[in-house]
């Protein structure tokens, strides 16, 4: 039988004793900064896409298709590069 004592895992004093208060604060601020960057870029992407579609008038469908195609191409290139790097790493 396998038993694990997981009571008070998050409250254990040994979990964060090696980190100073300033290091934890820096990590928290860094996390908050990157969260704000992510949230801002997500909101910016949505609003600029909306402006593009609204201002394009009769070419709305074409604009949506072009943005989707560009996204698919960039995603495919990224996946291809990732696959090649992974394959190269396995060969070594």
Backbone as numpy.savetxt, mean C-alpha at the origin, in Angstrom:
# Nx Ny Nz CAx CAy CAz Cx Cy Cz
-0.88 -33.06 23.01 -1.72 -31.89 23.01 -0.82 -30.64 23.01
-1.25 -29.63 22.26 -0.48 -28.38 22.17 -1.24 -27.27 22.89
-0.62 -26.69 23.89 -1.23 -25.60 24.63 -0.33 -24.38 24.55
-0.93 -23.23 24.41 -0.16 -21.99 24.38 -0.81 -20.99 25.31
0.00 -20.32 26.07 -0.51 -19.30 26.98 -0.44 -17.96 26.26
-1.58 -17.49 25.79 -1.61 -16.23 25.03 -2.28 -15.12 25.81
-2.51 -15.36 27.09 -3.13 -14.32 27.91 -2.13 -13.20 28.14
-2.58 -11.97 27.95 -1.76 -10.76 28.15 -0.54 -10.71 27.25
-0.67 -11.19 26.02 0.44 -11.14 25.08 0.80 -9.69 24.77
-0.19 -8.88 24.57 0.07 -7.48 24.19 0.52 -6.64 25.37
0.22 -7.10 26.58 0.59 -6.34 27.77 1.89 -6.82 28.41
2.53 -7.79 27.80 3.72 -8.33 28.44 4.83 -7.29 28.45
5.53 -7.14 29.55 6.57 -6.12 29.64 7.77 -6.43 28.77
7.98 -7.68 28.42 9.14 -8.02 27.61 8.96 -7.66 26.14
7.74 -7.33 25.73 7.50 -7.04 24.31 8.15 -5.77 23.85
8.17 -4.72 24.68 8.68 -3.43 24.24 9.79 -2.88 25.13
10.43 -3.68 25.92 11.43 -3.15 26.83 12.67 -2.66 26.11
12.98 -3.21 24.94 14.19 -2.79 24.24 13.99 -1.47 23.50
12.77 -1.05 23.31 12.51 0.18 22.57 12.37 1.34 23.54
13.04 2.41 23.25 12.89 3.59 24.09 11.61 4.32 23.70
11.22 5.25 24.54 10.00 6.02 24.28 10.12 6.82 22.99
11.28 7.41 22.74 11.46 8.23 21.53 11.40 7.36 20.27
11.90 6.14 20.36 11.87 5.25 19.19 10.43 4.83 18.87
9.67 4.52 19.92 8.26 4.17 19.70 7.49 5.35 19.14
7.77 6.55 19.67 7.10 7.76 19.18 7.45 8.02 17.72
8.72 7.83 17.37 9.16 8.03 15.98 8.45 7.04 15.05
8.36 5.81 15.50 7.69 4.79 14.69 6.21 5.12 14.51
5.57 5.60 15.56 4.16 5.98 15.48 3.98 7.17 14.54
4.85 8.16 14.63 4.75 9.32 13.74 5.02 8.94 12.29
5.96 8.03 12.09 6.24 7.56 10.74 5.05 6.81 10.16
4.43 6.00 10.98 3.23 5.28 10.54 2.10 6.25 10.21
1.91 7.28 11.05 0.87 8.28 10.79 1.18 9.06 9.51
2.45 9.38 9.28 2.84 10.09 8.06 2.50 9.27 6.82
2.89 8.01 6.81 2.63 7.20 5.62 1.14 6.91 5.45
0.40 6.84 6.54 -1.05 6.70 6.42 -1.64 7.93 5.75
-1.18 9.12 6.14 -1.68 10.36 5.53 -1.29 10.43 4.05
-0.08 10.01 3.72 0.33 9.99 2.31 -0.58 9.04 1.52
-0.84 7.86 2.07 -1.70 6.90 1.38 -3.12 7.43 1.23
-3.67 8.00 2.29 -5.03 8.53 2.24 -5.13 9.70 1.26
-4.14 10.58 1.26 -4.15 11.73 0.36 -4.02 11.28 -1.09
-3.13 10.34 -1.36 -2.96 9.88 -2.74 -4.21 9.14 -3.23
-4.85 8.38 -2.35 -6.07 7.68 -2.73 -7.18 8.68 -3.06
-7.35 9.68 -2.20 -8.37 10.70 -2.43 -8.05 11.52 -3.68
-6.78 11.83 -3.87 -6.37 12.58 -5.06 -6.62 11.81 -6.34
-6.32 10.52 -6.31 -6.56 9.69 -7.49 -8.04 9.65 -7.83
-8.87 9.49 -6.83 -10.32 9.42 -7.07 -10.85 10.75 -7.60
-10.42 11.84 -7.02 -10.96 13.14 -7.45 -10.46 13.53 -8.83
-9.18 13.27 -9.14 -8.69 13.61 -10.48 -9.34 12.74 -11.54
-9.60 11.48 -11.22 -10.29 10.62 -12.18 -11.71 11.15 -12.43
-12.37 11.59 -11.36 -13.72 12.15 -11.50 -13.68 13.40 -12.36
-12.71 14.28 -12.14 -12.59 15.49 -12.98 -12.34 15.12 -14.43
-11.50 14.13 -14.67 -11.21 13.70 -16.02 -12.48 13.21 -16.72
-13.24 12.39 -16.02 -14.44 11.83 -16.62 -15.51 12.91 -16.82
-15.67 13.81 -15.86 -16.68 14.85 -15.97 -16.36 15.86 -17.07
-15.09 16.20 -17.23 -14.70 17.22 -18.21 -14.57 16.67 -19.62
-14.54 15.38 -19.76 -14.32 14.82 -21.09 -15.57 14.82 -21.96
-16.72 15.09 -21.38 -17.95 15.21 -22.15 -18.31 13.95 -22.90
-18.37 14.03 -24.22 -18.80 12.86 -24.99 -17.77 11.73 -25.03
-16.57 11.99 -24.53 -15.53 10.97 -24.58 -15.34 10.27 -23.23
-16.38 10.24 -22.42 -16.26 9.65 -21.09 -15.88 8.18 -21.13
-16.57 7.41 -21.94 -16.29 5.98 -22.01 -14.87 5.75 -22.50
-14.45 6.49 -23.49 -13.09 6.36 -24.02 -12.06 6.70 -22.94
-12.32 7.75 -22.16 -11.38 8.13 -21.09 -11.27 7.03 -20.04
-12.39 6.48 -19.65 -12.38 5.39 -18.67 -11.63 4.18 -19.21
-11.86 3.85 -20.46 -11.18 2.71 -21.05 -9.68 2.94 -21.16
-9.27 4.16 -21.49 -7.85 4.46 -21.60 -7.16 4.40 -20.24
-7.79 4.95 -19.23 -7.20 4.91 -17.88 -7.11 3.46 -17.40
-8.13 2.68 -17.66 -8.12 1.27 -17.27 -7.04 0.50 -18.02
-6.88 0.78 -19.31 -5.86 0.11 -20.11 -4.46 0.47 -19.63
-4.23 1.74 -19.34 -2.92 2.16 -18.85 -2.62 1.50 -17.50
-3.63 1.45 -16.64 -3.46 0.79 -15.34 -3.13 -0.69 -15.52
-3.83 -1.35 -16.43 -3.59 -2.78 -16.66 -2.18 -3.01 -17.22
-1.75 -2.14 -18.12 -0.41 -2.28 -18.69 0.66 -2.08 -17.61
0.51 -1.03 -16.80 1.49 -0.78 -15.74 1.50 -1.92 -14.72
0.34 -2.44 -14.39 0.25 -3.56 -13.46 0.92 -4.80 -14.07
0.69 -5.04 -15.34 1.31 -6.17 -16.01 2.83 -6.05 -16.05
3.34 -4.86 -16.31 4.78 -4.64 -16.33 5.36 -4.88 -14.93
4.67 -4.37 -13.91 5.13 -4.59 -12.54 5.16 -6.07 -12.16
4.12 -6.79 -12.54 4.08 -8.23 -12.26 5.15 -8.98 -13.03
5.41 -8.58 -14.27 6.45 -9.23 -15.07 7.83 -9.01 -14.45
8.10 -7.78 -14.01 9.38 -7.49 -13.37 9.51 -8.30 -12.08
8.44 -8.34 -11.29 8.47 -9.11 -10.05 8.70 -10.59 -10.32
8.06 -11.12 -11.33 8.22 -12.53 -11.68 9.65 -12.80 -12.13
10.21 -11.91 -12.96 11.58 -12.10 -13.43 12.58 -12.04 -12.28
12.39 -11.11 -11.36 13.29 -11.02 -10.22 13.18 -12.24 -9.32
11.95 -12.73 -9.13 11.76 -13.92 -8.31 12.39 -15.14 -8.97
12.22 -15.26 -10.27 12.80 -16.39 -11.00 14.32 -16.33 -10.95
14.87 -15.14 -11.10 16.33 -14.96 -11.05 16.87 -15.30 -9.67
16.13 -14.93 -8.64 16.56 -15.23 -7.28 16.52 -16.73 -7.02
15.55 -17.42 -7.57 15.47 -18.88 -7.38 16.60 -19.61 -8.10
17.05 -19.06 -9.23 18.12 -19.71 -9.99 19.48 -19.59 -9.29
19.63 -18.60 -8.46 20.94 -18.39 -7.81 21.08 -19.20 -6.56
